[in-house]
PDB file of C-alpha atoms in Angstrom:
ATOM      1  CA  MET A   1      12.368  11.200   2.520  1.00 65.00           C
ATOM      2  CA  SER A   2      14.400   8.625   4.720  1.00 82.00           C
ATOM      3  CA  TYR A   3      12.827   5.337   5.738  1.00 93.00           C
ATOM      4  CA  LYS A   4      13.845   4.269   9.071  1.00 96.00           C
ATOM      5  CA  THR A   5      10.643   2.255   9.993  1.00 97.00           C
ATOM      6  CA  VAL A   6       8.891  -0.060   7.628  1.00 98.00           C
ATOM      7  CA  LEU A   7       5.522  -1.765   8.766  1.00 98.00           C
ATOM      8  CA  SER A   8       4.679  -4.978   7.023  1.00 98.00           C
ATOM      9  CA  VAL A   9       1.288  -6.361   7.459  1.00 97.00           C
ATOM     10  CA  THR A  10       0.510 -10.120   7.064  1.00 96.00           C
ATOM     11  CA  GLY A  11      -2.111 -12.515   8.111  1.00 95.00           C
ATOM     12  CA  ILE A  12      -2.051 -15.805   9.837  1.00 93.00           C
ATOM     13  CA  HIS A  13      -2.444 -17.862   6.456  1.00 89.00           C
ATOM     14  CA  GLN A  14       0.344 -16.522   4.541  1.00 89.00           C
ATOM     15  CA  SER A  15       3.621 -18.025   3.616  1.00 89.00           C
ATOM     16  CA  ASP A  16       6.984 -16.299   4.714  1.00 94.00           C
ATOM     17  CA  ASP A  17       7.724 -14.897   1.333  1.00 95.00           C
ATOM     18  CA  ASP A  18       6.255 -11.309   2.305  1.00 96.00           C
ATOM     19  CA  LEU A  19       8.419 -11.142   5.427  1.00 96.00           C
ATOM     20  CA  ARG A  20      11.432 -12.345   3.683  1.00 96.00           C
ATOM     21  CA  ALA A  21      10.907  -9.588   0.867  1.00 96.00           C
ATOM     22  CA  ALA A  22      10.392  -6.967   3.671  1.00 97.00           C
ATOM     23  CA  ALA A  23      13.570  -8.176   5.461  1.00 97.00           C
ATOM     24  CA  GLU A  24      15.530  -7.784   2.438  1.00 97.00           C
ATOM     25  CA  LEU A  25      13.982  -4.279   1.999  1.00 97.00           C
ATOM     26  CA  CYS A  26      15.034  -3.370   5.323  1.00 97.00           C
ATOM     27  CA  ALA A  27      18.498  -4.795   4.875  1.00 97.00           C
ATOM     28  CA  SER A  28      19.427  -2.822   1.912  1.00 94.00           C
ATOM     29  CA  ALA A  29      17.886   0.458   3.445  1.00 94.00           C
ATOM     30  CA  GLY A  30      19.319   0.175   6.881  1.00 95.00           C
ATOM     31  CA  ALA A  31      15.700   0.220   8.020  1.00 97.00           C
ATOM     32  CA  HIS A  32      13.922  -1.070  11.077  1.00 98.00           C
ATOM     33  CA  LEU A  33      11.143  -3.694  10.491  1.00 98.00           C
ATOM     34  CA  SER A  34       7.862  -3.654  12.335  1.00 98.00           C
ATOM     35  CA  ALA A  35       6.075  -6.968  11.571  1.00 98.00           C
ATOM     36  CA  LEU A  36       2.465  -6.846  12.321  1.00 97.00           C
ATOM     37  CA  VAL A  37       0.406 -10.046  11.930  1.00 97.00           C
ATOM     38  CA  VAL A  38      -3.141  -9.683  11.900  1.00 96.00           C
ATOM     39  CA  ALA A  39      -6.196 -11.870  12.334  1.00 94.00           C
ATOM     40  CA  LEU A  40      -9.896 -10.858  11.644  1.00 91.00           C
ATOM     41  CA  SER A  41     -12.362 -12.114  14.067  1.00 85.00           C
ATOM     42  CA  ALA A  42     -16.040 -12.764  13.086  1.00 71.00           C
ATOM     43  CA  SER A  43     -18.471 -10.596  14.884  1.00 67.00           C
ATOM     44  CA  PRO A  44     -19.873 -12.111  18.243  1.00 66.00           C
ATOM     45  CA  PRO A  45     -23.565 -13.800  17.662  1.00 63.00           C
ATOM     46  CA  ILE A  46     -26.471 -11.886  18.567  1.00 63.00           C
ATOM     47  CA  GLY A  47     -30.338 -12.470  18.534  1.00 56.00           C
ATOM     48  CA  GLU A  48     -32.338 -15.731  19.535  1.00 53.00           C
ATOM     49  CA  TYR A  49     -29.384 -18.032  18.339  1.00 55.00           C
ATOM     50  CA  ALA A  50     -26.539 -16.647  20.290  1.00 53.00           C
ATOM     51  CA  ALA A  51     -26.708 -19.003  23.277  1.00 54.00           C
ATOM     52  CA  ALA A  52     -26.565 -22.039  21.001  1.00 55.00           C
ATOM     53  CA  VAL A  53     -23.592 -20.827  18.709  1.00 60.00           C
ATOM     54  CA  SER A  54     -21.569 -18.772  21.385  1.00 69.00           C
ATOM     55  CA  VAL A  55     -19.609 -21.817  22.474  1.00 67.00           C
ATOM     56  CA  ASP A  56     -18.429 -22.570  19.091  1.00 71.00           C
ATOM     57  CA  TRP A  57     -17.815 -18.904  18.550  1.00 67.00           C
ATOM     58  CA  LEU A  58     -15.532 -18.958  21.377  1.00 74.00           C
ATOM     59  CA  ASP A  59     -13.691 -22.084  20.606  1.00 76.00           C
ATOM     60  CA  GLU A  60     -13.136 -20.559  17.052  1.00 79.00           C
ATOM     61  CA  ARG A  61     -11.813 -17.232  18.492  1.00 80.00           C
ATOM     62  CA  SER A  62      -9.442 -19.352  20.829  1.00 83.00           C
ATOM     63  CA  ARG A  63      -8.099 -21.291  17.927  1.00 87.00           C
ATOM     64  CA  GLU A  64      -7.572 -18.225  15.750  1.00 88.00           C
ATOM     65  CA  ILE A  65      -5.654 -16.584  18.666  1.00 90.00           C
ATOM     66  CA  ALA A  66      -3.405 -19.853  19.111  1.00 92.00           C
ATOM     67  CA  LYS A  67      -2.679 -19.312  15.429  1.00 93.00           C
ATOM     68  CA  LEU A  68      -1.931 -15.954  15.670  1.00 94.00           C
ATOM     69  CA  ASP A  69       0.601 -16.485  18.466  1.00 95.00           C
ATOM     70  CA  GLU A  70       2.052 -19.204  16.614  1.00 95.00           C
ATOM     71  CA  ARG A  71       2.639 -17.283  13.372  1.00 96.00           C
ATOM     72  CA  ALA A  72       3.994 -14.304  15.218  1.00 96.00           C
ATOM     73  CA  GLU A  73       6.592 -16.844  16.881  1.00 97.00           C
ATOM     74  CA  ASP A  74       7.520 -18.019  13.462  1.00 96.00           C
ATOM     75  CA  ALA A  75       7.780 -14.639  12.226  1.00 97.00           C
ATOM     76  CA  LYS A  76      10.181 -13.885  15.229  1.00 97.00           C
ATOM     77  CA  ALA A  77      12.096 -16.990  14.357  1.00 97.00           C
ATOM     78  CA  LEU A  78      12.481 -16.027  10.834  1.00 97.00           C
ATOM     79  CA  LEU A  79      13.659 -12.331  10.888  1.00 97.00           C
ATOM     80  CA  ALA A  80      16.195 -13.346  13.925  1.00 97.00           C
ATOM     81  CA  GLN A  81      18.133 -15.038  11.131  1.00 97.00           C
ATOM     82  CA  THR A  82      18.098 -11.822   9.035  1.00 96.00           C
ATOM     83  CA  GLY A  83      20.348  -9.731  11.161  1.00 96.00           C
ATOM     84  CA  ILE A  84      18.082  -6.555  10.851  1.00 97.00           C
ATOM     85  CA  SER A  85      16.405  -4.813  13.544  1.00 98.00           C
ATOM     86  CA  PHE A  86      13.007  -5.859  14.046  1.00 98.00           C
ATOM     87  CA  ASP A  87      10.023  -6.191  16.221  1.00 98.00           C
ATOM     88  CA  VAL A  88       6.923  -8.404  15.569  1.00 98.00           C
ATOM     89  CA  ASP A  89       3.529  -7.366  17.078  1.00 97.00           C
ATOM     90  CA  THR A  90      -0.008  -8.957  16.543  1.00 96.00           C
ATOM     91  CA  ILE A  91      -3.544  -7.576  16.407  1.00 95.00           C
ATOM     92  CA  TYR A  92      -6.634  -9.648  16.906  1.00 94.00           C
ATOM     93  CA  THR A  93      -9.797  -7.590  15.687  1.00 90.00           C
ATOM     94  CA  GLU A  94     -13.129  -7.588  14.495  1.00 88.00           C
ATOM     95  CA  ILE A  95     -13.461  -6.325  10.845  1.00 85.00           C
ATOM     96  CA  ALA A  96     -15.546  -3.295  11.433  1.00 85.00           C
ATOM     97  CA  TRP A  97     -12.660  -1.437  13.253  1.00 88.00           C
ATOM     98  CA  SER A  98      -9.699  -3.593  11.850  1.00 92.00           C
ATOM     99  CA  ASP A  99      -8.594  -0.443   9.430  1.00 92.00           C
ATOM    100  CA  GLU A 100      -8.373   1.995  12.522  1.00 93.00           C
ATOM    101  CA  GLU A 101      -6.144  -0.249  14.359  1.00 95.00           C
ATOM    102  CA  ILE A 102      -4.041  -1.068  11.574  1.00 96.00           C
ATOM    103  CA  GLY A 103      -3.811   2.592  10.729  1.00 95.00           C
ATOM    104  CA  GLU A 104      -2.911   3.642  14.110  1.00 96.00           C
ATOM    105  CA  ARG A 105      -0.010   1.115  13.698  1.00 96.00           C
ATOM    106  CA  ALA A 106       0.982   2.562  10.317  1.00 96.00           C
ATOM    107  CA  SER A 107       1.307   6.028  11.948  1.00 96.00           C
ATOM    108  CA  TYR A 108       4.215   5.070  13.870  1.00 96.00           C
ATOM    109  CA  ALA A 109       6.273   4.032  10.714  1.00 97.00           C
ATOM    110  CA  ASP A 110       7.624   5.945   7.649  1.00 96.00           C
ATOM    111  CA  ILE A 111       5.977   3.402   5.195  1.00 97.00           C
ATOM    112  CA  SER A 112       3.955   0.612   5.146  1.00 97.00           C
ATOM    113  CA  LEU A 113       4.932  -2.296   2.946  1.00 97.00           C
ATOM    114  CA  LEU A 114       1.743  -4.798   1.566  1.00 96.00           C
ATOM    115  CA  GLY A 115       2.952  -7.859  -0.272  1.00 95.00           C
ATOM    116  CA  PRO A 116       1.254  -9.992  -2.779  1.00 94.00           C
ATOM    117  CA  GLY A 117       0.512 -12.619  -0.098  1.00 94.00           C
ATOM    118  CA  LEU A 118      -2.286 -10.473   1.494  1.00 93.00           C
ATOM    119  CA  LYS A 119      -4.513 -11.539  -1.621  1.00 90.00           C
ATOM    120  CA  LEU A 120      -4.914 -14.925   0.030  1.00 90.00           C
ATOM    121  CA  ASP A 121      -7.119 -13.032   2.513  1.00 92.00           C
ATOM    122  CA  PRO A 122      -9.023 -10.453   0.414  1.00 91.00           C
ATOM    123  CA  GLU A 123     -10.816  -9.038   3.331  1.00 92.00           C
ATOM    124  CA  LEU A 124      -7.667  -8.303   5.308  1.00 94.00           C
ATOM    125  CA  ARG A 125      -6.171  -6.962   2.281  1.00 93.00           C
ATOM    126  CA  VAL A 126      -8.729  -4.328   1.676  1.00 91.00           C
ATOM    127  CA  ARG A 127      -8.568  -3.391   5.415  1.00 93.00           C
ATOM    128  CA  ALA A 128      -4.946  -3.236   5.457  1.00 94.00           C
ATOM    129  CA  ILE A 129      -4.912  -0.853   2.406  1.00 92.00           C
ATOM    130  CA  ASP A 130      -7.571   1.198   3.933  1.00 90.00           C
ATOM    131  CA  GLY A 131      -5.851   1.617   7.170  1.00 93.00           C
ATOM    132  CA  CYS A 132      -2.497   2.283   5.997  1.00 94.00           C
ATOM    133  CA  LEU A 133      -3.306   4.483   2.944  1.00 90.00           C
ATOM    134  CA  PHE A 134      -6.279   6.639   4.665  1.00 88.00           C
ATOM    135  CA  LYS A 135      -5.757   6.317   8.464  1.00 88.00           C
ATOM    136  CA  SER A 136      -2.067   6.964   8.802  1.00 89.00           C
ATOM    137  CA  ALA A 137      -1.086  10.018   6.712  1.00 84.00           C
ATOM    138  CA  ARG A 138       1.804   7.735   5.697  1.00 92.00           C
ATOM    139  CA  PRO A 139       2.918   6.146   2.200  1.00 95.00           C
ATOM    140  CA  VAL A 140       2.081   2.638   1.199  1.00 96.00           C
ATOM    141  CA  LEU A 141       4.040   0.431  -0.877  1.00 97.00           C
ATOM    142  CA  ILE A 142       1.913  -2.234  -2.787  1.00 95.00           C
ATOM    143  CA  VAL A 143       3.853  -4.912  -4.218  1.00 96.00           C
ATOM    144  CA  PRO A 144       2.363  -7.367  -6.828  1.00 93.00           C
ATOM    145  CA  LYS A 145       2.730 -10.906  -7.489  1.00 89.00           C
ATOM    146  CA  ARG A 146       6.237 -11.456  -8.685  1.00 85.00           C
ATOM    147  CA  GLY A 147       7.127  -7.881  -7.865  1.00 88.00           C
ATOM    148  CA  LYS A 148      10.405  -6.710  -5.939  1.00 91.00           C
ATOM    149  CA  PRO A 149      10.056  -3.868  -3.320  1.00 94.00           C
ATOM    150  CA  THR A 150      12.454  -1.181  -3.710  1.00 93.00           C
ATOM    151  CA  LEU A 151      13.310   1.962  -1.981  1.00 93.00           C
ATOM    152  CA  SER A 152      16.015   2.796  -4.666  1.00 94.00           C
ATOM    153  CA  PRO A 153      14.283   2.251  -7.818  1.00 96.00           C
ATOM    154  CA  ARG A 154      16.099   2.944 -11.140  1.00 97.00           C
ATOM    155  CA  THR A 155      13.068   4.162 -13.210  1.00 98.00           C
ATOM    156  CA  ILE A 156       9.726   5.611 -11.837  1.00 98.00           C
ATOM    157  CA  ILE A 157       6.534   6.664 -13.301  1.00 97.00           C
ATOM    158  CA  LEU A 158       5.068   9.422 -11.516  1.00 97.00           C
ATOM    159  CA  ALA A 159       1.389   9.130 -12.693  1.00 95.00           C
ATOM    160  CA  TRP A 160       0.278  12.925 -12.790  1.00 94.00           C
ATOM    161  CA  ASP A 161      -3.125  14.554 -12.715  1.00 90.00           C
ATOM    162  CA  SER A 162      -2.709  17.403 -11.013  1.00 88.00           C
ATOM    163  CA  ARG A 163      -4.521  17.007  -8.080  1.00 89.00           C
ATOM    164  CA  LEU A 164      -3.760  17.069  -4.356  1.00 90.00           C
ATOM    165  CA  GLU A 165      -3.043  13.524  -3.890  1.00 90.00           C
ATOM    166  CA  ALA A 166      -0.671  13.387  -6.799  1.00 92.00           C
ATOM    167  CA  ALA A 167       1.008  16.282  -5.698  1.00 94.00           C
ATOM    168  CA  ARG A 168       1.465  14.558  -2.180  1.00 94.00           C
ATOM    169  CA  ALA A 169       3.071  11.469  -3.775  1.00 94.00           C
ATOM    170  CA  ALA A 170       5.377  13.464  -5.717  1.00 95.00           C
ATOM    171  CA  ARG A 171       6.668  15.411  -2.544  1.00 95.00           C
ATOM    172  CA  GLU A 172       6.889  11.890  -0.909  1.00 94.00           C
ATOM    173  CA  ALA A 173       9.223  10.348  -3.391  1.00 95.00           C
ATOM    174  CA  ILE A 174      11.460  13.103  -4.190  1.00 96.00           C
ATOM    175  CA  ASP A 175      14.679  11.729  -2.691  1.00 94.00           C
ATOM    176  CA  MET A 176      13.751   8.524  -4.614  1.00 95.00           C
ATOM    177  CA  MET A 177      13.560  10.477  -7.945  1.00 96.00           C
ATOM    178  CA  LYS A 178      16.825  12.183  -7.569  1.00 95.00           C
ATOM    179  CA  ASN A 179      18.776   9.093  -8.151  1.00 93.00           C
ATOM    180  CA  ALA A 180      16.212   7.529 -10.968  1.00 96.00           C
ATOM    181  CA  GLU A 181      15.028   7.873 -14.555  1.00 97.00           C
ATOM    182  CA  VAL A 182      11.765   9.796 -13.998  1.00 98.00           C
ATOM    183  CA  HIS A 183       8.715   9.453 -16.356  1.00 98.00           C
ATOM    184  CA  VAL A 184       6.006  12.137 -15.456  1.00 97.00           C
ATOM    185  CA  THR A 185       3.174  10.539 -17.105  1.00 96.00           C
ATOM    186  CA  LEU A 186      -0.199  12.057 -18.017  1.00 95.00           C
ATOM    187  CA  VAL A 187      -3.084  10.034 -19.672  1.00 93.00           C
ATOM    188  CA  ASP A 188      -5.401  12.006 -22.051  1.00 91.00           C
ATOM    189  CA  PRO A 189      -4.477  15.304 -20.348  1.00 89.00           C
ATOM    190  CA  ARG A 190      -6.453  18.557 -20.835  1.00 81.00           C
ATOM    191  CA  ALA A 191      -4.669  21.937 -21.411  1.00 75.00           C
ATOM    192  CA  SER A 192      -6.502  24.116 -18.871  1.00 65.00           C
ATOM    193  CA  SER A 193      -5.053  27.017 -16.826  1.00 60.00           C
ATOM    194  CA  ALA A 194      -7.405  25.632 -14.054  1.00 60.00           C
ATOM    195  CA  ARG A 195      -5.911  22.157 -14.155  1.00 61.00           C
ATOM    196  CA  ASN A 196      -2.935  21.080 -15.928  1.00 60.00           C
ATOM    197  CA  GLY A 197      -1.975  24.443 -17.379  1.00 58.00           C
ATOM    198  CA  GLU A 198      -1.393  25.312 -21.062  1.00 67.00           C
ATOM    199  CA  GLU A 199       1.494  22.670 -21.243  1.00 83.00           C
ATOM    200  CA  PRO A 200       0.160  19.628 -19.281  1.00 87.00           C
ATOM    201  CA  GLY A 201       3.026  18.461 -17.246  1.00 90.00           C
ATOM    202  CA  ALA A 202       5.438  21.225 -17.601  1.00 93.00           C
ATOM    203  CA  ASP A 203       4.695  22.554 -13.982  1.00 93.00           C
ATOM    204  CA  ILE A 204       5.332  19.441 -12.229  1.00 95.00           C
ATOM    205  CA  ALA A 205       8.626  19.041 -14.312  1.00 96.00           C
ATOM    206  CA  ALA A 206       9.758  22.434 -13.470  1.00 96.00           C
ATOM    207  CA  TYR A 207       9.352  22.019  -9.799  1.00 96.00           C
ATOM    208  CA  LEU A 208      10.895  18.583  -9.897  1.00 97.00           C
ATOM    209  CA  ALA A 209      13.743  20.092 -11.890  1.00 96.00           C
ATOM    210  CA  ARG A 210      14.537  22.718  -8.974  1.00 97.00           C
ATOM    211  CA  HIS A 211      15.322  19.627  -6.929  1.00 96.00           C
ATOM    212  CA  GLY A 212      17.895  18.606  -9.432  1.00 96.00           C
ATOM    213  CA  ILE A 213      15.585  15.703 -10.841  1.00 96.00           C
ATOM    214  CA  GLU A 214      15.650  15.338 -14.581  1.00 91.00           C
ATOM    215  CA  VAL A 215      12.218  14.176 -15.984  1.00 96.00           C
ATOM    216  CA  THR A 216      10.718  13.147 -19.262  1.00 97.00           C
ATOM    217  CA  VAL A 217       7.304  14.232 -19.659  1.00 97.00           C
ATOM    218  CA  ASP A 218       5.034  11.354 -21.280  1.00 96.00           C
ATOM    219  CA  ARG A 219       1.371  12.523 -22.657  1.00 96.00           C
ATOM    220  CA  LEU A 220      -0.424   9.333 -23.311  1.00 95.00           C
ATOM    221  CA  ALA A 221      -3.741   8.960 -25.308  1.00 94.00           C
ATOM    222  CA  SER A 222      -5.829   6.271 -23.695  1.00 92.00           C
ATOM    223  CA  GLY A 223      -7.559   5.426 -27.015  1.00 93.00           C
ATOM    224  CA  GLY A 224     -10.465   4.258 -24.914  1.00 92.00           C
ATOM    225  CA  ARG A 225      -8.612   1.920 -22.951  1.00 92.00           C
ATOM    226  CA  PRO A 226      -8.758   2.038 -19.078  1.00 90.00           C
ATOM    227  CA  VAL A 227      -6.192   4.412 -17.568  1.00 90.00           C
ATOM    228  CA  ASP A 228      -4.700   1.501 -15.561  1.00 91.00           C
ATOM    229  CA  ASP A 229      -3.864  -0.642 -18.684  1.00 93.00           C
ATOM    230  CA  VAL A 230      -2.226   2.598 -20.015  1.00 93.00           C
ATOM    231  CA  LEU A 231       0.003   3.047 -17.082  1.00 94.00           C
ATOM    232  CA  ASN A 232       0.803  -0.547 -16.713  1.00 94.00           C
ATOM    233  CA  GLN A 233       1.827  -0.797 -20.384  1.00 96.00           C
ATOM    234  CA  HIS A 234       3.947   2.356 -20.233  1.00 97.00           C
ATOM    235  CA  ALA A 235       5.581   0.841 -17.147  1.00 96.00           C
ATOM    236  CA  LEU A 236       6.560  -2.054 -19.464  1.00 96.00           C
ATOM    237  CA  ASP A 237       7.520   0.130 -22.298  1.00 97.00           C
ATOM    238  CA  VAL A 238      10.037   2.267 -20.308  1.00 97.00           C
ATOM    239  CA  SER A 239      11.197  -0.591 -17.927  1.00 97.00           C
ATOM    240  CA  ALA A 240       9.907   1.141 -14.707  1.00 97.00           C
ATOM    241  CA  ASP A 241      10.343  -0.822 -11.342  1.00 95.00           C
ATOM    242  CA  LEU A 242       8.198   1.608  -9.389  1.00 97.00           C
ATOM    243  CA  MET A 243       4.984   3.744  -9.971  1.00 96.00           C
ATOM    244  CA  VAL A 244       4.326   6.672  -7.811  1.00 96.00           C
ATOM    245  CA  MET A 245       0.758   7.786  -7.589  1.00 92.00           C
ATOM    246  CA  GLY A 246      -2.002   9.631  -5.553  1.00 90.00           C
ATOM    247  CA  GLY A 247      -4.552   7.123  -3.761  1.00 84.00           C
ATOM    248  CA  TYR A 248      -8.083   8.499  -4.054  1.00 74.00           C
ATOM    249  CA  SER A 249     -11.373   7.487  -2.481  1.00 68.00           C
ATOM    250  CA  HIS A 250     -14.536   8.925  -1.180  1.00 53.00           C
ATOM    251  CA  SER A 251     -16.460   7.906   1.959  1.00 52.00           C
ATOM    252  CA  ARG A 252     -20.013   6.563   2.315  1.00 45.00           C
ATOM    253  CA  LEU A 253     -21.029   6.159   5.901  1.00 38.00           C
ATOM    254  CA  ARG A 254     -18.127   3.864   7.472  1.00 41.00           C
ATOM    255  CA  GLU A 255     -16.942   2.440   4.398  1.00 44.00           C
ATOM    256  CA  ARG A 256     -13.964   3.691   2.290  1.00 49.00           C
ATOM    257  CA  ILE A 257     -14.549   3.181  -1.363  1.00 47.00           C
ATOM    258  CA  PHE A 258     -11.563   3.575  -3.480  1.00 50.00           C
ATOM    259  CA  GLY A 259     -11.585   5.855  -6.501  1.00 57.00           C
ATOM    260  CA  GLY A 260     -11.786   4.030 -10.092  1.00 74.00           C
ATOM    261  CA  VAL A 261      -8.195   4.190 -11.151  1.00 76.00           C
ATOM    262  CA  THR A 262      -6.848   3.637  -7.484  1.00 74.00           C
ATOM    263  CA  ARG A 263      -8.830   0.347  -7.398  1.00 77.00           C
ATOM    264  CA  ALA A 264      -8.043  -0.702 -10.525  1.00 80.00           C
ATOM    265  CA  MET A 265      -4.049  -0.356  -9.912  1.00 82.00           C
ATOM    266  CA  LEU A 266      -4.401  -2.144  -6.623  1.00 81.00           C
ATOM    267  CA  GLU A 267      -5.556  -5.133  -8.524  1.00 84.00           C
ATOM    268  CA  SER A 268      -3.738  -4.851 -11.643  1.00 84.00           C
ATOM    269  CA  ALA A 269      -0.327  -3.272 -11.218  1.00 89.00           C
ATOM    270  CA  ASN A 270       2.603  -5.320 -12.568  1.00 93.00           C
ATOM    271  CA  ILE A 271       5.189  -3.307 -10.975  1.00 95.00           C
ATOM    272  CA  PRO A 272       5.238  -1.934  -7.108  1.00 96.00           C
ATOM    273  CA  VAL A 273       3.190   1.030  -6.559  1.00 96.00           C
ATOM    274  CA  LEU A 274       4.082   3.890  -3.836  1.00 96.00           C
ATOM    275  CA  MET A 275       0.731   5.465  -3.045  1.00 93.00           C
ATOM    276  CA  ILE A 276      -0.270   8.233  -0.683  1.00 91.00           C
ATOM    277  CA  HIS A 277      -3.537   9.860   0.245  1.00 85.00           C
TER     278      HIS A 277
END
């Protein structure tokens, strides 16, 4: 997959570090950077106290919009110095439908980049991941603290469990894997014709081999440890600089609830993670 447009989502209270990292990534890949600065608005006051607090609420909205515009101008000034192709846009939206709006923007990029600075605004981070991952049908590159985003990794872990999301993630990362050392990694796999096959990992290894990719199949025993701990330790053991995995969830009303391993990896990954739903 050739990545020609990268969407970087940031908030109004972040430093410039995530934008700088996104600019470096785009410079190395020859890609266009779409920087999206997002501010989440509180819902308007309702009920018997609405009249009393509406003025304060409107004043707060005005301050947030001014801050959003200021942050966007700062982003333009920073990116203008990098020499890359870029655009900067803003969203001021209520929390309830922010994921829909972010997801719509992500639909017009090849990949979304979410840096560690988003952890300063946990609500925005959750909404950005939700929107980019589940509402855009595009991959998301999630970068942890002290992680360096890359589209040209040297060593890749493909977290494999034979499910649809993992298959989509593998297909998305094929071009990356052609030039990398690839570890197809299964945790506590069960040999079954209906799931992993009689030799877990063999089928996906054969599929990747037909694309000219040499892989090592690593079948790991958890020993009762959480799967994310096992994957993170294995990433350290093989000096991986990217993990590729499917993003899992289930819906409840209008809330998107991440699956257990997905949620854990979003919080605990020690290297960048490329996810696709």
